[in-house]
Amino acid sequence: MATVVAGMGVFFLRAPRGGSIMEKQKVLVAERISDKGVVCLKAEKALDVTVDFDIKREDLLQVIGNYDALIVRSVTKVNEELYDAAKKLKVIGRAGNGVDNIDLDGATKRGIIVVNTPEANIISAAEHTIGLLLASCRNTVRANKMLEEGIWERKDLKGSELYHKTLGIIGLGRIGALVTKRMHAFDMRVIAYDPYIPDSRFQRLGVEKCETLDDLLKEADVITIHTPKTEETVNMLGAAEWKKCKKGVRVVNCARGGLYNEQDLAEAVKEGIVASVGLDVVVDEPNPISPLIGMPQCVVTPHLGASTFEAQDKVGLAIAEEVINVLGGKMVPNAVNLPAIAATELEDLRGYLALGDALGKLYYQLKKAPVDRLEIVYEGAAAQQETQMVTRSILQGLLSPVLRERVNMVNAELAAETRGITVTEGKVKGEGRMNRVAVRIGAGKESFTAAGMVTPDNQPHITEVEGYQFDTIPAPYMIFARNDDKPGMIGQIGTLLGAGHVNIATMQVSRKKKEGTAMMVLTVDSAVDGATLEIVRNLDGISDAQLVRL
């Protein structure tokens, strides 16, 4: 089983002992994606791709154990039953935005990265939202049906303009922002409720912020919702909420079925509170039993938000590229079970992720006591970064050398928690502060300290180990040697390593004058065998010498 780890700024695959990184990784495409996506996958020589859009559940469970990656849409249930059979799985690709059919906790626990395509279909979803709004406001579907029945009658088909009306958006994420931009062109006033979005985003989009959902309900002439489906948002609008709305409010939902309580919404339509409804999503898809279907005031479509030629091509290509990136060890900004972060920000973090991984890996290669706490302090420019990602990289580096199960950026926090490791973060900001990431790793009464920084060119540097000061760029092979601070130590170690055919790339020495001790850090071009290290340890004046692999 390969392990996904963060090293030198990217996610990469560590080959299992005795395995080969050249062995082809297997991908199963279990639900339909565009031909362009399939072609993209099959063009990768390092992948063995199986396409079976109609695979039966029992067959999937039988074969999934052979695959490193699984690509699905919204039908396949990726749950504990599947995880138990999927012993090799490293990545699940969801061709689309939502991940309602994927047990994220189960994936995270096993270190499986879940990726989706949140950007690929957002334009289509935003346009369909507006299309449903216009169709419901202008009775387009009812009018078409009447003409099909040979009835030319307009008196019961009066609609409503959007001009100068107030649009209330619940959820000002990607799609909500696109709808906002387009409805400004209709000269609508746009208000929004989203407690998780900073004020700066409201200002940038020209949207008035509602502090509470009730504030939005009281003012909106049209309501559209663009939130994920969570415990917090299911039945977000029910009977009590509809009663707070303006009479004649118009409602749209192109996000997820069940965000509006459909039974209560149907009653609000009957009572005249809600004038029209446009729905692309309903509860119990694909076998809906919604009371809104068939009501003359409602336009309902079968989840068509992403169903455009352009969106399907983009979704297929995007999920293929995401899966290829994970299996190839590259950055994955759309990993659902990692902190949300833009691709540009992730690139800026490259050096910090490499530094965090290196700092974490030092401990168990220099110390042996079980860890019970990890304290991290981010200073200066480091404190301005997405520190949660860096903390995960430190934990990954700390735990991956000692745990048999896969530890990566996805499950590092959970792995620490289950082992009773307390993790604390501190930030020291302000002008003039040194750019620094410092860790204190505790084991009972003992503690180990290390620190580092990242230069403007995204290069990580180790600057302190156990109180000794350095400026060393992490390397795959490093030797840390403690010694008495006396003449001749450097020469003796250099001579012994030369005799062992070990080439020294760099060497730095740091001293503690009061203690009369020093530490050498050497980067070397190859691993050092145990016999050579033992000879070094037995030198007069050397108290310890360890090979560290990064």
XYZ file of C-alpha atoms in Angstrom:
550
model
C 0.000 0.000 0.000
C 1.451 3.371 -0.948
C 1.239 6.363 1.352
C 0.412 9.916 0.336
C 2.695 12.353 2.154
C 3.619 16.005 1.819
C 7.202 16.524 0.821
C 9.049 19.454 -0.688
C 5.792 21.246 -1.283
C 3.681 18.605 -3.019
C 1.733 15.514 -2.142
C 3.693 12.521 -3.352
C 3.515 8.755 -3.138
C 5.918 6.865 -0.987
C 6.447 3.378 -2.422
C 5.908 0.518 0.022
C 8.949 -1.426 1.159
C 9.730 -3.944 -1.505
C 7.238 -2.329 -3.908
C 7.811 -0.402 -7.074
C 6.667 3.114 -7.837
C 6.597 2.076 -11.505
C 3.779 -0.384 -10.923
C 0.650 0.850 -12.696
C -2.065 2.251 -10.466
C -5.607 1.129 -11.198
C -8.549 3.491 -11.690
C -12.199 2.417 -11.849
C -14.680 4.810 -13.453
C -17.958 3.497 -12.030
C -20.327 6.219 -13.274
C -20.577 8.145 -16.496
C -18.185 10.988 -17.153
C -17.523 12.726 -20.456
C -15.504 11.063 -23.187
C -12.898 13.787 -22.769
C -12.424 12.782 -19.132
C -11.982 9.112 -20.044
C -9.489 9.986 -22.780
C -7.545 12.123 -20.296
C -7.293 9.216 -17.838
C -6.316 6.666 -20.461
C -3.602 8.962 -21.802
C -1.685 8.519 -18.533
C 0.772 5.685 -19.095
C 1.174 5.143 -15.350
C -2.522 4.283 -14.961
C -4.560 1.176 -15.746
C -8.090 2.499 -16.339
C -11.296 0.444 -16.239
C -14.538 2.066 -17.417
C -17.754 0.381 -16.272
C -20.558 2.931 -16.059
C -23.190 0.334 -15.214
C -21.319 -1.833 -12.727
C -23.625 -3.574 -10.264
C -23.157 -3.063 -6.540
C -22.203 -6.664 -5.830
C -19.654 -6.620 -8.640
C -18.220 -3.322 -7.426
C -17.700 -4.719 -3.937
C -15.927 -7.749 -5.381
C -13.426 -5.816 -7.506
C -12.859 -2.541 -5.626
C -10.062 -4.113 -3.580
C -7.882 -4.081 -6.704
C -8.177 -0.337 -7.321
C -6.224 2.716 -6.171
C -8.834 5.218 -7.375
C -12.610 5.248 -7.807
C -14.570 7.821 -9.814
C -18.310 8.183 -9.151
C -21.114 10.684 -9.557
C -24.129 10.791 -7.220
C -25.567 7.255 -7.365
C -22.790 5.014 -6.023
C -22.854 4.818 -2.216
C -19.291 5.064 -0.941
C -19.796 3.843 2.615
C -18.328 1.499 5.239
C -19.373 -1.543 3.221
C -17.321 -0.322 0.282
C -14.385 0.889 2.397
C -14.074 -2.532 4.039
C -13.526 -4.041 0.606
C -11.341 -1.210 -0.765
C -7.990 -2.010 0.841
C -5.868 -0.165 -1.743
C -8.034 2.886 -2.304
C -6.161 6.199 -2.135
C -8.540 8.606 -3.820
C -12.258 8.929 -4.569
C -13.208 11.322 -7.345
C -16.733 12.762 -7.269
C -17.582 14.071 -10.731
C -19.644 17.012 -9.563
C -19.931 19.270 -6.548
C -21.829 17.588 -3.701
C -20.526 14.545 -1.833
C -23.765 13.412 -0.165
C -23.190 9.825 -1.323
C -19.674 9.623 0.154
C -18.939 8.881 3.816
C -16.247 11.501 4.398
C -15.487 10.366 7.948
C -14.777 6.852 6.707
C -12.493 8.174 3.995
C -10.654 10.505 6.357
C -10.110 7.763 8.920
C -8.421 5.652 6.263
C -6.416 8.484 4.751
C -8.354 8.365 1.481
C -8.449 11.701 -0.306
C -11.873 12.739 -1.632
C -11.821 15.203 -4.513
C -14.649 16.835 -6.418
C -15.125 19.438 -9.131
C -16.704 22.471 -7.458
C -15.734 24.894 -10.211
C -16.522 22.829 -13.302
C -20.306 23.175 -13.388
C -20.889 26.377 -11.455
C -21.672 28.500 -14.512
C -24.265 25.979 -15.701
C -25.789 25.802 -12.220
C -25.949 29.581 -11.907
C -27.554 29.935 -15.343
C -30.114 27.228 -14.560
C -30.978 29.011 -11.316
C -31.749 32.145 -13.298
C -33.594 30.143 -15.936
C -35.887 28.573 -13.330
C -36.433 31.933 -11.712
C -37.489 33.518 -14.997
C -39.615 30.525 -16.016
C -41.471 30.512 -12.700
C -41.904 34.296 -12.566
C -43.348 34.387 -16.096
C -45.387 31.140 -16.024
C -43.436 29.887 -19.021
C -44.124 26.178 -18.526
C -47.845 26.618 -17.891
C -48.124 28.810 -20.976
C -46.392 26.226 -23.126
C -48.661 23.448 -21.854
C -51.783 25.489 -22.604
C -50.628 26.084 -26.161
C -49.931 22.381 -26.608
C -53.547 21.807 -25.571
C -54.744 24.365 -28.130
C -55.557 27.059 -25.569
C -54.540 30.649 -26.341
C -55.279 32.449 -23.094
C -53.185 34.984 -21.172
C -55.387 36.336 -18.396
C -54.221 33.751 -15.815
C -50.596 33.937 -16.860
C -49.547 37.339 -15.615
C -46.017 37.246 -14.315
C -43.705 39.509 -12.374
C -40.670 41.586 -13.383
C -37.385 41.292 -11.540
C -36.448 44.923 -12.164
C -35.742 46.738 -8.859
C -36.879 43.726 -6.850
C -34.830 42.415 -3.891
C -33.020 39.115 -4.421
C -32.166 37.246 -1.232
C -29.311 34.750 -1.576
C -28.744 32.155 1.134
C -25.137 31.018 0.771
C -22.717 33.401 -0.935
C -20.255 30.800 -2.206
C -19.135 30.203 -5.776
C -22.578 29.788 -7.358
C -24.194 32.418 -5.154
C -21.548 34.894 -6.301
C -22.170 34.087 -9.987
C -25.916 34.532 -9.557
C -25.256 37.842 -7.823
C -23.178 39.197 -10.694
C -25.767 38.222 -13.274
C -28.778 39.545 -11.366
C -27.124 42.915 -10.888
C -27.596 43.220 -14.665
C -31.352 42.942 -14.019
C -31.048 45.985 -11.731
C -31.989 43.887 -8.734
C -31.019 44.797 -5.196
C -29.093 41.820 -3.820
C -28.977 40.871 -0.147
C -27.424 37.706 1.277
C -27.143 35.648 4.421
C -23.991 33.607 4.972
C -22.415 33.588 8.453
C -19.262 31.890 7.148
C -18.316 34.517 4.564
C -16.209 37.589 5.541
C -17.617 41.080 5.157
C -15.010 41.859 2.496
C -16.632 39.346 0.125
C -20.050 41.017 0.503
C -18.481 44.379 -0.237
C -16.539 43.075 -3.224
C -19.694 41.583 -4.751
C -21.867 44.620 -4.057
C -24.166 42.626 -1.776
C -25.879 43.836 1.392
C -25.157 41.548 4.318
C -28.021 40.169 6.413
C -26.940 39.388 9.958
C -29.684 36.797 10.387
C -31.785 34.596 8.136
C -34.902 36.361 9.438
C -33.545 39.675 8.148
C -33.312 38.209 4.664
C -36.754 36.584 4.762
C -38.452 39.843 5.710
C -36.960 41.826 2.805
C -36.564 39.428 -0.120
C -38.952 39.388 -3.088
C -37.060 36.380 -4.479
C -35.136 33.765 -2.476
C -32.519 31.389 -3.867
C -30.426 29.018 -1.799
C -26.870 27.867 -2.533
C -25.619 25.973 0.523
C -24.317 22.431 0.984
C -26.625 19.849 2.542
C -25.654 19.480 6.196
C -27.404 18.913 9.508
C -27.532 22.688 9.839
C -29.135 23.335 6.451
C -31.603 20.436 6.016
C -35.147 21.863 6.305
C -33.538 25.264 6.745
C -36.757 26.897 5.582
C -39.958 25.416 6.956
C -43.413 26.571 8.015
C -42.140 29.109 10.559
C -39.740 30.675 8.065
C -42.268 30.939 5.225
C -44.597 32.886 7.510
C -41.874 35.522 7.959
C -41.620 36.134 4.205
C -43.334 38.785 2.127
C -46.594 37.614 0.625
C -45.933 36.717 -3.004
C -42.276 35.785 -2.508
C -40.741 33.669 -5.254
C -38.455 30.763 -4.410
C -35.711 28.864 -6.256
C -33.526 25.883 -5.285
C -30.809 24.518 -7.560
C -28.562 23.342 -4.728
C -29.771 20.237 -2.864
C -33.146 18.670 -2.216
C -34.398 19.085 1.335
C -32.912 22.499 2.073
C -36.503 23.750 1.877
C -39.054 21.605 3.689
C -41.072 20.648 0.613
C -44.308 19.829 2.438
C -44.245 23.167 4.252
C -43.358 24.940 1.007
C -46.315 23.350 -0.749
C -48.601 24.620 2.034
C -47.092 28.100 1.709
C -47.884 28.030 -2.012
C -51.495 27.017 -1.297
C -51.818 29.799 1.270
C -50.563 32.376 -1.233
C -47.426 33.240 0.724
C -45.199 31.849 -2.038
C -46.188 32.948 -5.530
C -43.956 30.619 -7.512
C -41.295 27.952 -7.066
C -38.452 26.846 -9.306
C -36.810 23.586 -8.251
C -34.050 21.558 -9.833
C -33.556 19.331 -6.796
C -36.034 17.460 -4.636
C -35.994 15.014 -1.762
C -35.686 11.300 -2.607
C -34.033 11.717 -5.994
C -34.188 9.931 -8.394
C -37.617 8.702 -7.242
C -39.155 11.936 -5.983
C -42.437 12.092 -4.125
C -42.442 15.866 -3.657
C -45.887 17.496 -3.260
C -44.541 20.401 -5.337
C -44.433 18.312 -8.517
C -47.545 19.033 -10.561
C -48.522 22.225 -8.743
C -49.253 24.907 -11.370
C -47.158 27.495 -9.529
C -44.085 25.246 -9.589
C -41.483 24.543 -12.265
C -39.536 21.390 -11.398
C -36.654 19.889 -13.385
C -34.793 16.604 -12.791
C -31.482 17.944 -11.426
C -30.366 19.601 -14.658
C -28.065 22.202 -13.084
C -24.896 20.626 -14.441
C -26.493 19.099 -17.524
C -24.913 21.149 -20.275
C -22.450 19.893 -22.852
C -19.896 22.395 -21.637
C -20.287 21.526 -17.958
C -20.104 17.785 -18.523
C -16.911 18.137 -20.530
C -15.419 20.353 -17.830
C -16.526 18.022 -15.015
C -15.098 14.953 -16.749
C -11.773 16.617 -17.482
C -11.547 18.212 -14.049
C -12.156 14.995 -12.084
C -9.742 13.076 -14.321
C -7.050 15.670 -13.681
C -7.732 15.725 -9.927
C -7.400 11.938 -9.656
C -4.272 11.948 -11.814
C -2.775 14.656 -9.592
C -3.417 12.714 -6.389
C -2.008 9.474 -7.766
C 0.961 11.374 -9.192
C 1.641 13.152 -5.920
C 0.721 16.633 -7.076
C -1.257 19.329 -5.329
C -4.999 18.854 -4.974
C -6.789 22.105 -4.114
C -10.218 20.444 -4.425
C -9.673 17.802 -1.749
C -12.964 17.796 0.155
C -11.536 16.329 3.361
C -8.697 18.855 3.578
C -9.047 22.516 4.573
C -10.555 24.522 1.730
C -7.837 26.451 -0.040
C -7.394 27.919 -3.494
C -4.813 26.509 -5.879
C -2.800 29.742 -5.797
C -2.739 29.714 -1.992
C -1.708 26.074 -1.975
C 1.232 26.900 -4.223
C 2.247 29.671 -1.818
C 2.184 27.079 0.997
C 4.536 24.729 -0.815
C 7.590 25.635 1.245
C 5.690 25.600 4.537
C 4.278 22.138 3.883
C 7.762 20.830 3.168
C 9.101 22.523 6.298
C 6.301 21.121 8.470
C 6.880 17.601 7.163
C 10.614 17.874 7.864
C 10.176 19.257 11.385
C 7.740 16.481 12.247
C 9.995 13.736 10.880
C 12.944 14.791 13.011
C 11.458 13.638 16.299
C 11.180 9.855 16.105
C 14.474 9.639 14.234
C 16.275 11.510 17.018
C 14.096 10.491 19.996
C 12.151 7.392 20.995
C 9.709 8.366 23.780
C 5.984 8.277 22.868
C 4.593 11.730 22.158
C 1.697 13.136 24.182
C 1.633 16.764 23.056
C 2.596 19.002 20.163
C 2.869 22.760 20.510
C 3.326 24.888 17.392
C 4.024 28.609 17.243
C 3.769 30.496 13.957
C 5.546 33.838 13.836
C 5.655 36.704 11.366
C 4.862 35.777 7.754
C 4.264 32.157 8.810
C 1.361 33.307 11.001
C -0.327 34.800 7.925
C -0.480 31.420 6.145
C -3.191 28.725 6.182
C -1.656 27.248 9.332
C -4.111 24.362 9.630
C -2.537 22.814 6.538
C 0.969 23.320 7.924
C -0.057 21.772 11.253
C -1.331 18.738 9.376
C 1.985 18.449 7.543
C 3.854 18.518 10.879
C 1.604 15.782 12.276
C 2.002 13.748 9.133
C 5.774 13.960 9.367
C 5.693 13.122 13.064
C 3.433 10.075 12.842
C 4.177 8.490 9.467
C 7.501 6.891 10.544
C 5.925 5.039 13.480
C 2.412 4.030 12.424
C 1.714 1.012 10.241
C -1.486 2.477 8.836
C -1.472 5.187 6.224
C -0.922 8.672 7.660
C -1.255 11.674 5.394
C -2.610 15.205 5.275
C -6.156 13.868 5.295
C -6.124 11.844 8.496
C -3.146 13.277 10.400
C -5.282 15.235 12.879
C -7.521 12.226 13.534
C -4.483 9.945 13.956
C -3.064 12.331 16.570
C -6.372 12.584 18.403
C -6.881 8.820 18.600
C -3.399 8.472 20.100
C -4.014 11.036 22.794
C -1.704 13.682 21.350
C -2.796 17.180 22.331
C -2.152 19.714 19.573
C -2.042 23.451 20.244
C -1.340 26.323 17.855
C -0.167 29.830 18.655
C 0.365 32.808 16.366
C 2.625 35.797 16.884
C 1.961 38.526 14.339
C 3.242 42.022 13.851
C 5.801 43.978 11.895
C 9.391 43.009 12.449
C 8.556 39.514 13.676
C 10.812 36.775 12.371
C 9.233 34.405 9.824
C 9.352 31.215 11.897
C 7.582 27.933 12.598
C 8.589 26.485 15.972
C 7.550 23.106 17.383
C 7.808 21.696 20.880
C 7.105 17.973 20.995
C 6.390 16.630 24.462
C 6.845 13.169 25.902
C 6.018 13.160 29.587
C 8.421 15.505 31.361
C 10.744 15.664 28.373
C 10.413 17.846 25.309
C 12.095 18.247 21.924
C 12.268 21.541 20.061
C 12.884 22.408 16.443
C 12.152 25.390 14.231
C 12.432 26.585 10.686
C 11.551 29.274 8.204
C 10.644 29.642 4.536
C 12.500 32.075 2.291
C 10.745 34.222 -0.347
C 11.625 31.665 -3.033
C 9.554 29.056 -1.108
C 12.654 27.211 0.138
C 12.333 25.632 3.613
C 15.203 25.998 6.082
C 15.722 24.219 9.411
C 16.974 26.891 11.800
C 16.996 25.208 15.213
C 17.145 21.725 16.717
C 17.208 21.198 20.489
C 18.391 24.757 21.056
C 21.236 24.560 18.522
C 21.019 27.202 15.780
C 21.479 26.311 12.096
C 20.459 27.389 8.613
C 20.083 24.091 6.774
C 17.944 23.190 3.787
C 16.242 19.825 4.431
C 17.696 16.989 2.350
C 16.691 13.343 1.833
C 19.614 12.134 3.991
C 20.919 14.077 6.988
C 23.190 13.193 9.910
C 22.686 14.836 13.295
C 25.659 14.332 15.627
C 26.115 15.621 19.193
C 29.657 16.093 20.344
C 31.935 17.796 22.842
C 32.947 21.263 21.721
C 36.642 20.572 21.163
C 39.078 20.642 18.243
C 39.248 17.826 15.712
C 35.662 16.606 15.822
C 34.729 17.820 12.347
C 37.818 16.301 10.788
C 37.302 12.905 12.415
C 33.687 12.599 11.251
C 34.593 13.721 7.747
C 37.383 11.165 7.536
C 35.194 8.305 8.769
C 32.344 9.099 6.387
C 34.801 9.363 3.510
C 36.139 5.925 4.393
C 32.569 4.660 4.295
C 32.138 6.127 0.771
C 29.622 8.708 2.009
C 29.833 12.059 0.225
C 29.099 15.098 2.399
C 27.073 17.793 0.611
C 26.928 20.381 3.410
C 27.978 20.627 7.051
C 27.052 23.077 9.781
C 28.064 23.214 13.441
C 26.275 24.966 16.298
C 27.669 25.334 19.802
C 26.384 25.864 23.327
C 29.394 27.483 24.942
C 28.158 27.276 28.520
C 27.564 23.533 28.213
C 30.667 22.908 26.151
C 28.628 20.903 23.627
C 27.958 21.166 19.917
C 25.769 19.631 17.255
C 26.741 18.939 13.664
C 24.191 18.724 10.853
C 25.448 17.118 7.674
C 23.532 16.559 4.461
C 24.859 13.563 2.583
C 24.258 12.150 -0.875
C 23.273 8.649 0.218
C 22.138 6.598 3.165
C 24.756 5.702 5.780
C 24.958 2.072 6.851
C 24.626 1.120 10.498
C 28.228 -0.021 10.826
C 29.601 3.352 9.740
C 27.230 5.197 12.068
C 28.300 2.972 14.963
C 31.948 3.812 14.319
C 31.068 7.514 14.373
C 29.196 7.101 17.664
C 32.208 5.404 19.222
C 34.527 8.319 18.485
C 35.883 9.995 21.579
C 33.761 13.086 22.190
C 30.727 11.968 20.196
C 27.658 11.394 22.371
C 25.212 10.463 19.612
C 24.869 10.317 15.836
C 21.681 9.559 13.917
C 20.792 9.298 10.261
C 17.572 11.164 9.471
C 15.638 10.406 6.291
C 13.388 13.127 4.953
